[in-house]
Coordinates of C-alpha atoms in Angstrom, one line a residue:
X65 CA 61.6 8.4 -37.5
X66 CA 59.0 11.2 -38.5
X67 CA 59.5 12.2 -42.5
X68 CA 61.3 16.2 -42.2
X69 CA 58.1 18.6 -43.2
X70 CA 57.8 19.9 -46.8
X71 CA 57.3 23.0 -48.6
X72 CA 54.3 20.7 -50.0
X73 CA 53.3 20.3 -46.6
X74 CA 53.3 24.0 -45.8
X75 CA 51.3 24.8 -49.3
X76 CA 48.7 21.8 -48.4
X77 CA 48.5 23.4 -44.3
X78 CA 47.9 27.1 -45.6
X79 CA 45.8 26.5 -48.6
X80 CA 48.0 27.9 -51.1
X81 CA 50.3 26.4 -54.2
X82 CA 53.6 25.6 -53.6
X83 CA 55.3 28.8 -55.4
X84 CA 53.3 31.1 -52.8
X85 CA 54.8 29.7 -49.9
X86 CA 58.5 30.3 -52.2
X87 CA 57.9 33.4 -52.4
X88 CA 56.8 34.1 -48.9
X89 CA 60.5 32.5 -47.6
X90 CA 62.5 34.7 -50.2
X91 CA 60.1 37.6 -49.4
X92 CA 59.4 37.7 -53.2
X93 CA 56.8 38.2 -55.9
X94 CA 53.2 39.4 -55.1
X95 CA 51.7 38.1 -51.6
X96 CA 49.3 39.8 -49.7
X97 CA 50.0 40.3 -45.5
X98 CA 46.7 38.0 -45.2
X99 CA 48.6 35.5 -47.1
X100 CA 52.1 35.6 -45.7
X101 CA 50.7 35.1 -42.3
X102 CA 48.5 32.5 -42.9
X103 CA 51.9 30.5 -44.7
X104 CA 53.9 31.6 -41.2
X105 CA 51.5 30.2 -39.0
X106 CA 51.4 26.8 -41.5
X107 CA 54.8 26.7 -41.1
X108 CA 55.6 27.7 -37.4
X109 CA 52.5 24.7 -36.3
X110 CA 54.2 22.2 -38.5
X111 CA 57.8 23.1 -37.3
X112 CA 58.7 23.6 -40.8
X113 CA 62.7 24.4 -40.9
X114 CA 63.7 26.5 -44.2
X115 CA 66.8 25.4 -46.2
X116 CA 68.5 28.2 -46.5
X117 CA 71.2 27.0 -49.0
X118 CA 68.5 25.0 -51.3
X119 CA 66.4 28.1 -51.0
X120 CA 69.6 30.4 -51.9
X121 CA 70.1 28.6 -55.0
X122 CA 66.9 28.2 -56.4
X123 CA 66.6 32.0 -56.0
X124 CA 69.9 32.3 -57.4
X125 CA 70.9 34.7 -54.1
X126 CA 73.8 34.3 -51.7
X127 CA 72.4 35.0 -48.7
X128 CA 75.2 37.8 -48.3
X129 CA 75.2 41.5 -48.7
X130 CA 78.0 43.9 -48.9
X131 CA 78.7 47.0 -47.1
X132 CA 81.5 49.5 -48.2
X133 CA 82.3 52.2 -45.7
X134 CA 85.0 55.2 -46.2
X135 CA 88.6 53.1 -46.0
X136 CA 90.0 55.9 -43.2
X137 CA 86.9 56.7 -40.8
X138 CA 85.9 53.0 -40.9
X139 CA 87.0 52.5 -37.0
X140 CA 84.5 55.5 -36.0
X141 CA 81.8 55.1 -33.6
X142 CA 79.4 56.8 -36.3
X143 CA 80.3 53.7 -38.7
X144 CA 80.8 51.2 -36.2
X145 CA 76.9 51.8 -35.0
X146 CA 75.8 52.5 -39.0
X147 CA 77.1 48.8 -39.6
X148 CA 75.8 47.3 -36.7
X149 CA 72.6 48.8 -38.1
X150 CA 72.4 47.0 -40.9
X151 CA 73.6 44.0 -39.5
X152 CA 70.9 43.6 -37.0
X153 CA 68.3 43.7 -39.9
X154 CA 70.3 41.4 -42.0
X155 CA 70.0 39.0 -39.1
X156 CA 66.2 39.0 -38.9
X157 CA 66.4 38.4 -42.6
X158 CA 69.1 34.8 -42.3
X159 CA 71.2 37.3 -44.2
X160 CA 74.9 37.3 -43.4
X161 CA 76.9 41.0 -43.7
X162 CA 80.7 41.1 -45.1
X163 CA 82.4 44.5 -44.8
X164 CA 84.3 44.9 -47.6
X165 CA 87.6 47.0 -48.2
X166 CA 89.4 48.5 -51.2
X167 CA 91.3 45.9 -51.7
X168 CA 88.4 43.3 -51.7
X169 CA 88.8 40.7 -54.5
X170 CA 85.5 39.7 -53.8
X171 CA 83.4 39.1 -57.2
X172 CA 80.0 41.4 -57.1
X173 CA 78.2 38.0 -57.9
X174 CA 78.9 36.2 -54.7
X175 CA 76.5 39.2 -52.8
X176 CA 73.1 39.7 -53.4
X177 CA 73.3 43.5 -53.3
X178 CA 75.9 46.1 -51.2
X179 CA 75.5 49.3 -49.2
X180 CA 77.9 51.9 -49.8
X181 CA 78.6 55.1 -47.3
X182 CA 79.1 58.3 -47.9
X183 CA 81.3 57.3 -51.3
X184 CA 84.2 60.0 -52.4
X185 CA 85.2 60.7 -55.5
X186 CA 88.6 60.1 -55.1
X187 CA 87.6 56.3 -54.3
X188 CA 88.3 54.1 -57.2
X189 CA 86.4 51.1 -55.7
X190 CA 83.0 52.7 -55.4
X191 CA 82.6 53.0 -59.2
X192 CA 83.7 48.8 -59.1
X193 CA 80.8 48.4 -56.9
X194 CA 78.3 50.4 -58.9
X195 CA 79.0 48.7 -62.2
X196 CA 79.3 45.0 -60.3
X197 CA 75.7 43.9 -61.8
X198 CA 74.0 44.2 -58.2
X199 CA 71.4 45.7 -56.0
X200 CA 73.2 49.2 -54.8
X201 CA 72.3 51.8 -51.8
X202 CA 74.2 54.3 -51.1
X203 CA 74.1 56.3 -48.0
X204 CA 74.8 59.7 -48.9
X205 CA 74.7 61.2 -52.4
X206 CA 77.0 59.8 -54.8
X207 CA 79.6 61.3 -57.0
X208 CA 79.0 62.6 -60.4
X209 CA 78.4 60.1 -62.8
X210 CA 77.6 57.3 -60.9
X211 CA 73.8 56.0 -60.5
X212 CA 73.1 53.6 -57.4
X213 CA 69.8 52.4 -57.4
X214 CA 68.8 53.7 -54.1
X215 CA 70.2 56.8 -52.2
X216 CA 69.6 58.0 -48.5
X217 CA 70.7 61.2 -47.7
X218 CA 70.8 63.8 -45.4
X219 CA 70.5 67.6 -45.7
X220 CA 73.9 68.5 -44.4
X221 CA 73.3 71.9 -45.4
X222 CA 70.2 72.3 -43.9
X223 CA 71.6 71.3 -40.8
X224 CA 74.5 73.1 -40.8
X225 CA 72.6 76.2 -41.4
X226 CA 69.6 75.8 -38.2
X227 CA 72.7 75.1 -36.1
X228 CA 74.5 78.2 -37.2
X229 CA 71.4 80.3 -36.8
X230 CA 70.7 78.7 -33.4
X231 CA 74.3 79.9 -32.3
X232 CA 74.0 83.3 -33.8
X233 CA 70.6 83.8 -31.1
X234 CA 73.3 83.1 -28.3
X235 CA 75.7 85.1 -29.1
X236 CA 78.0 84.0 -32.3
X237 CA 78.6 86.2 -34.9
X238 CA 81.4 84.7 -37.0
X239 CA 81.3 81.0 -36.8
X240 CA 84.6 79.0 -38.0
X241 CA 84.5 75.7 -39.2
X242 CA 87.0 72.8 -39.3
X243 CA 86.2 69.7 -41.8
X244 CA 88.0 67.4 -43.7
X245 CA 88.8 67.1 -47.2
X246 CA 85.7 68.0 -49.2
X247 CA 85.5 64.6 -51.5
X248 CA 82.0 63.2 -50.0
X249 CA 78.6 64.4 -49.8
X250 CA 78.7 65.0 -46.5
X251 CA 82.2 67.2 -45.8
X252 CA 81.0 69.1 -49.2
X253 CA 77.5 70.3 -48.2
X254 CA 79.2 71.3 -44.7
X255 CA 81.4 72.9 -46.4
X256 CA 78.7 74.8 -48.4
X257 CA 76.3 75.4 -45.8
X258 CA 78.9 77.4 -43.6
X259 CA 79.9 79.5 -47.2
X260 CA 76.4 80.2 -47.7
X261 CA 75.5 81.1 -44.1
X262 CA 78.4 83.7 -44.0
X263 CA 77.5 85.1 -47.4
X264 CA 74.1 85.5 -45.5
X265 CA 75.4 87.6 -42.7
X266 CA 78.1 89.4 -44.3
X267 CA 81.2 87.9 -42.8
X268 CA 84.1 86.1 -44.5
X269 CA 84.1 82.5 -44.1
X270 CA 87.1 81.0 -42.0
X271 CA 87.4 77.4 -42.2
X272 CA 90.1 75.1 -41.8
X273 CA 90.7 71.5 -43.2
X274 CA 92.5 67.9 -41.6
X275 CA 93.0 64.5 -43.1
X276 CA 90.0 62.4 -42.4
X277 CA 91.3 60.9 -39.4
X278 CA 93.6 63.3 -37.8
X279 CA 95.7 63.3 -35.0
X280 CA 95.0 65.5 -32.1
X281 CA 98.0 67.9 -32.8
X282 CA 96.8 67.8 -36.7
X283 CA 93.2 69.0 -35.5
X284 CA 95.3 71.3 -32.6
X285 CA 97.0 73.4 -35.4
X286 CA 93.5 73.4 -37.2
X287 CA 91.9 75.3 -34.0
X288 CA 94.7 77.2 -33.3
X289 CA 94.5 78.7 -37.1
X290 CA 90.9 79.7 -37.3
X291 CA 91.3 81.1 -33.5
X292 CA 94.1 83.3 -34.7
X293 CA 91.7 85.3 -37.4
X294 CA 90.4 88.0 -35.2
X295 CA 86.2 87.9 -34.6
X296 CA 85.9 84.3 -34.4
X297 CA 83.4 83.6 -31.6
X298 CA 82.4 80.1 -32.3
X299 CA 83.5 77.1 -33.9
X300 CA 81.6 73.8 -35.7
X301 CA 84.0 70.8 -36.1
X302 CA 82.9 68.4 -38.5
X303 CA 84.5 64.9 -37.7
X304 CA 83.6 62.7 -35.4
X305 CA 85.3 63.6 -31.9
X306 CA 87.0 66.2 -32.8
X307 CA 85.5 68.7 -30.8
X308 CA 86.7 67.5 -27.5
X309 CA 90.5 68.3 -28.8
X310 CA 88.9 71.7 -29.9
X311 CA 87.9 72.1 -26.4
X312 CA 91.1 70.8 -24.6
X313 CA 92.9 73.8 -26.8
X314 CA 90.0 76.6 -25.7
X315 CA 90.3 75.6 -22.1
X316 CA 94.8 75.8 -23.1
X317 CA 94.4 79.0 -24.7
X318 CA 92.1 80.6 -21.4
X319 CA 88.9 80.5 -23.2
X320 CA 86.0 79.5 -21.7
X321 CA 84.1 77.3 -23.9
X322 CA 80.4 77.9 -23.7
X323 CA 81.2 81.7 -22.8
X324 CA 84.4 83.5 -25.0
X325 CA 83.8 80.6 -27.3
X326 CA 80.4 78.3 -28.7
X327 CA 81.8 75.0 -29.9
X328 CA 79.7 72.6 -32.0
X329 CA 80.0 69.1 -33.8
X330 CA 78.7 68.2 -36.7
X331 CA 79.0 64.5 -35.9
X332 CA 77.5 63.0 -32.4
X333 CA 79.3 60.8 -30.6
X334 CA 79.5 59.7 -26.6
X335 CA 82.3 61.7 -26.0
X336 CA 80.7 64.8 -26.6
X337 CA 77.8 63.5 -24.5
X338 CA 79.9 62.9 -21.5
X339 CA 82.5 65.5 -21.6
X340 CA 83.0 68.9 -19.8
X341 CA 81.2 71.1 -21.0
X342 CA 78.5 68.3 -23.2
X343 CA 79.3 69.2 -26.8
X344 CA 75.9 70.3 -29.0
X345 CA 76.2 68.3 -31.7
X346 CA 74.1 67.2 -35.2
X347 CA 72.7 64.1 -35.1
X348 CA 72.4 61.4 -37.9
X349 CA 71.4 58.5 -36.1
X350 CA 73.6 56.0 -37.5
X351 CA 72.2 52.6 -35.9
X352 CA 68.9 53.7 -37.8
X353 CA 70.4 55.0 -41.0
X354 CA 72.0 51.3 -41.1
X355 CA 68.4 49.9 -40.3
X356 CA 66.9 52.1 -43.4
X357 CA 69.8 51.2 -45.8
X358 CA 69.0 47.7 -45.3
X359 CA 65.7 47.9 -45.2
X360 CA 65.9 49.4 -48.6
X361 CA 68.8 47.0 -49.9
X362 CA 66.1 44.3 -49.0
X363 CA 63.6 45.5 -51.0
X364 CA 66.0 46.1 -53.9
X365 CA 66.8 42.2 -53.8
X366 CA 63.2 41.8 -53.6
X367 CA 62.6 43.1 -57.0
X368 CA 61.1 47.0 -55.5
X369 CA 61.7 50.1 -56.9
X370 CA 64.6 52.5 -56.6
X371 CA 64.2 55.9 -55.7
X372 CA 65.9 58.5 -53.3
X373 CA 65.2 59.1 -49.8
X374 CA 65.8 61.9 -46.9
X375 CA 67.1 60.7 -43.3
X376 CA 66.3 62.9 -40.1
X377 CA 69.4 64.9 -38.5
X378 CA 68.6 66.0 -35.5
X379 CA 70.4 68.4 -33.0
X380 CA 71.7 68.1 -29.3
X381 CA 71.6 71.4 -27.3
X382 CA 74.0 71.3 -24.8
X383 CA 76.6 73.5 -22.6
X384 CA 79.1 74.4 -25.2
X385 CA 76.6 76.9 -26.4
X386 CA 75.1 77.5 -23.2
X387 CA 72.9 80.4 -23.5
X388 CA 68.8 80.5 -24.2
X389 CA 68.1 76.7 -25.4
X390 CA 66.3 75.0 -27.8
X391 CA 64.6 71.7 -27.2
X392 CA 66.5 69.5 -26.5
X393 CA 66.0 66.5 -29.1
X394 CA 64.9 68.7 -31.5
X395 CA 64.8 68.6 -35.3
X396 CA 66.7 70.6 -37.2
X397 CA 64.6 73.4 -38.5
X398 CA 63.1 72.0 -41.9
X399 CA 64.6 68.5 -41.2
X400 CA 61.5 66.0 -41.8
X401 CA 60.4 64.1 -38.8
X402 CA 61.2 60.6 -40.5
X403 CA 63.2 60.1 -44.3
X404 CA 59.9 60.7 -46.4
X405 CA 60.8 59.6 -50.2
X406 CA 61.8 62.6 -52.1
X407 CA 61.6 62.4 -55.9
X408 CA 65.4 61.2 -57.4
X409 CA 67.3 63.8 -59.0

């Protein structure tokens, strides 16, 4: 029976020592492309098999990497595709993905590095996982205090504030906003986007506030409250699908959404895409913010640098603010085509 093929065999085959051909399996240390794909095609004509757990412990790696996602909204279709995201890279890595809760007695040792999303800070476990020793991303800006070694973010703000404008050219003149608690990133600079655009235009802010994942009667009440406060012409919703309960109470109440009433999401989802009217929504992408977090997770592991980085939001036009469009697809004004690195602070 034929002798299994070597790592020797592989250096021998591509001309190279025996430490480049290590480093080209762990994606490691210095290669050049030239180099790496001259050691592939040594090892893909010999039918050279990696060993993934002799490799693993020579690098002193698991072969696992974390991912932490909000305890509440974790059943979300925003962090259901976010997660399957990062585990489709992690596959075309030989990486395996745990998700890992607040109760996870897990040692940071036993992963090669985590991704954390959108971390509050009223979550005790994300400051575990920042001090655990390990390669951190976070997607989202952290908390005060606490110093992952990567950060992709998104310009809430930004975003809130071309959507706002875009509703003000159809038609709205006091926006309302419902959001939940703001202990993230995300629900804060929503939060401070809508404050600011007010200020702007000279009108009161009128927002209201739900648990993170409330029920339809809890985000019902919510509605009916900023409804009641006499000028409101539009309304953004910030969690995922809760616009169509928004809608459901418009269409309850005789307003015609689209019409006596713009409604907007700050979160995409399928529901707003198929419902009556389509909800115009702000779009983070979530299968590719997953990609980019483990994209950047990998290069962590690999010894790169850290750094902070901007992710895309882009919005959806649709019926709910029916009026003279915008293209659909569109970036949101000032929103960079792709995440181009910004410099960390």
């Amino acid at each position: 029976m034929a002798r299994p093929v070597t790592l020797h065999d592989v250096a021998r085959r591509a001309g190279v020592g025996k430490s480049t051909v290590s480093n080209v399996l762990s994606r490691s240390g210095r290669v050049s492309e030239a180099t790496r794909e001259r050691v592939r095609a040594a090892m893909e004509e010999l039918g050279y098999v990696p060993n993934r757990a002799a490799r693993q412990l020579r690098g002193g790696r698991t072969g696992i990497v974390g991912v932490y996602v909000p305890g509440v909204p974790s059943t979300s279709e925003f962090y259901m595709r976010f997660v399957f995201g990062i585990m489709e890279r992690a596959a075309a890595r030989d990486r395996d993905v745990t998700i890992l809760t607040a109760s996870e007695h897990r040692s940071p040792r036993t992963l090669d590095g985590v991704i954390v999303a959108d971390p509050h800070r009223d979550d005790e476990f994300v400051p575990v996982l920042m001090r655990g020793g390990m390669p951190v991303v976070c997607f989202e800006r952290p908390p005060a205090g606490m110093h992952p070694d990567v950060v992709l973010w998104a310009d809430h703000h930004r975003a809130l504030t071309g959507l706002l404008d875009r509703m003000a050219e159809v038609g709205a003149r006091r926006p309302a906003l419902v959001v939940p608690p703001e202990t993230g990133d995300w629900a804060a600079q929503l939060a401070a986007g809508h404050r600011d655009w007010c200020a702007r235009h000279g009108v009161a802010p009128v927002v209201a506030h739900h648990p993170w994942v409330p029920s339809p009667s809890e985000v019902s009440r919510a509605v009916e409250r900023v409804l009641a406060v006499p000028g409101v012409d539009a309304l953004v919703c910030a969690s995922v699908d809760t616009a169509p309960t928004a809608v459901q109470v418009l269409h309850r109440l005789g307003h015609p959404v689209g019409r006596d009433v713009l409604v907007a999401s700050a979160t995409e989802s399928s529901a707003l895409r198929l419902g009556q009217p389509p909800v115009t929504a702000l779009d983070l992408s979530p299968l590719d913010a997953g990609r980019r977090c483990a994209d950047l997770l990998d290069d962590l592991i690999g010894g790169g640098p850290g750094g902070v980085y901007e992710h895309p939001v882009h919005l959806w036009w649709r019926d709910s603010t029916r009026g003279s469009p915008p293209v659909t697809g569109s970036s949101v004004p000032g929103s960079p085509p792709s995440g181009r690195p910004l410099p960390p602070g």
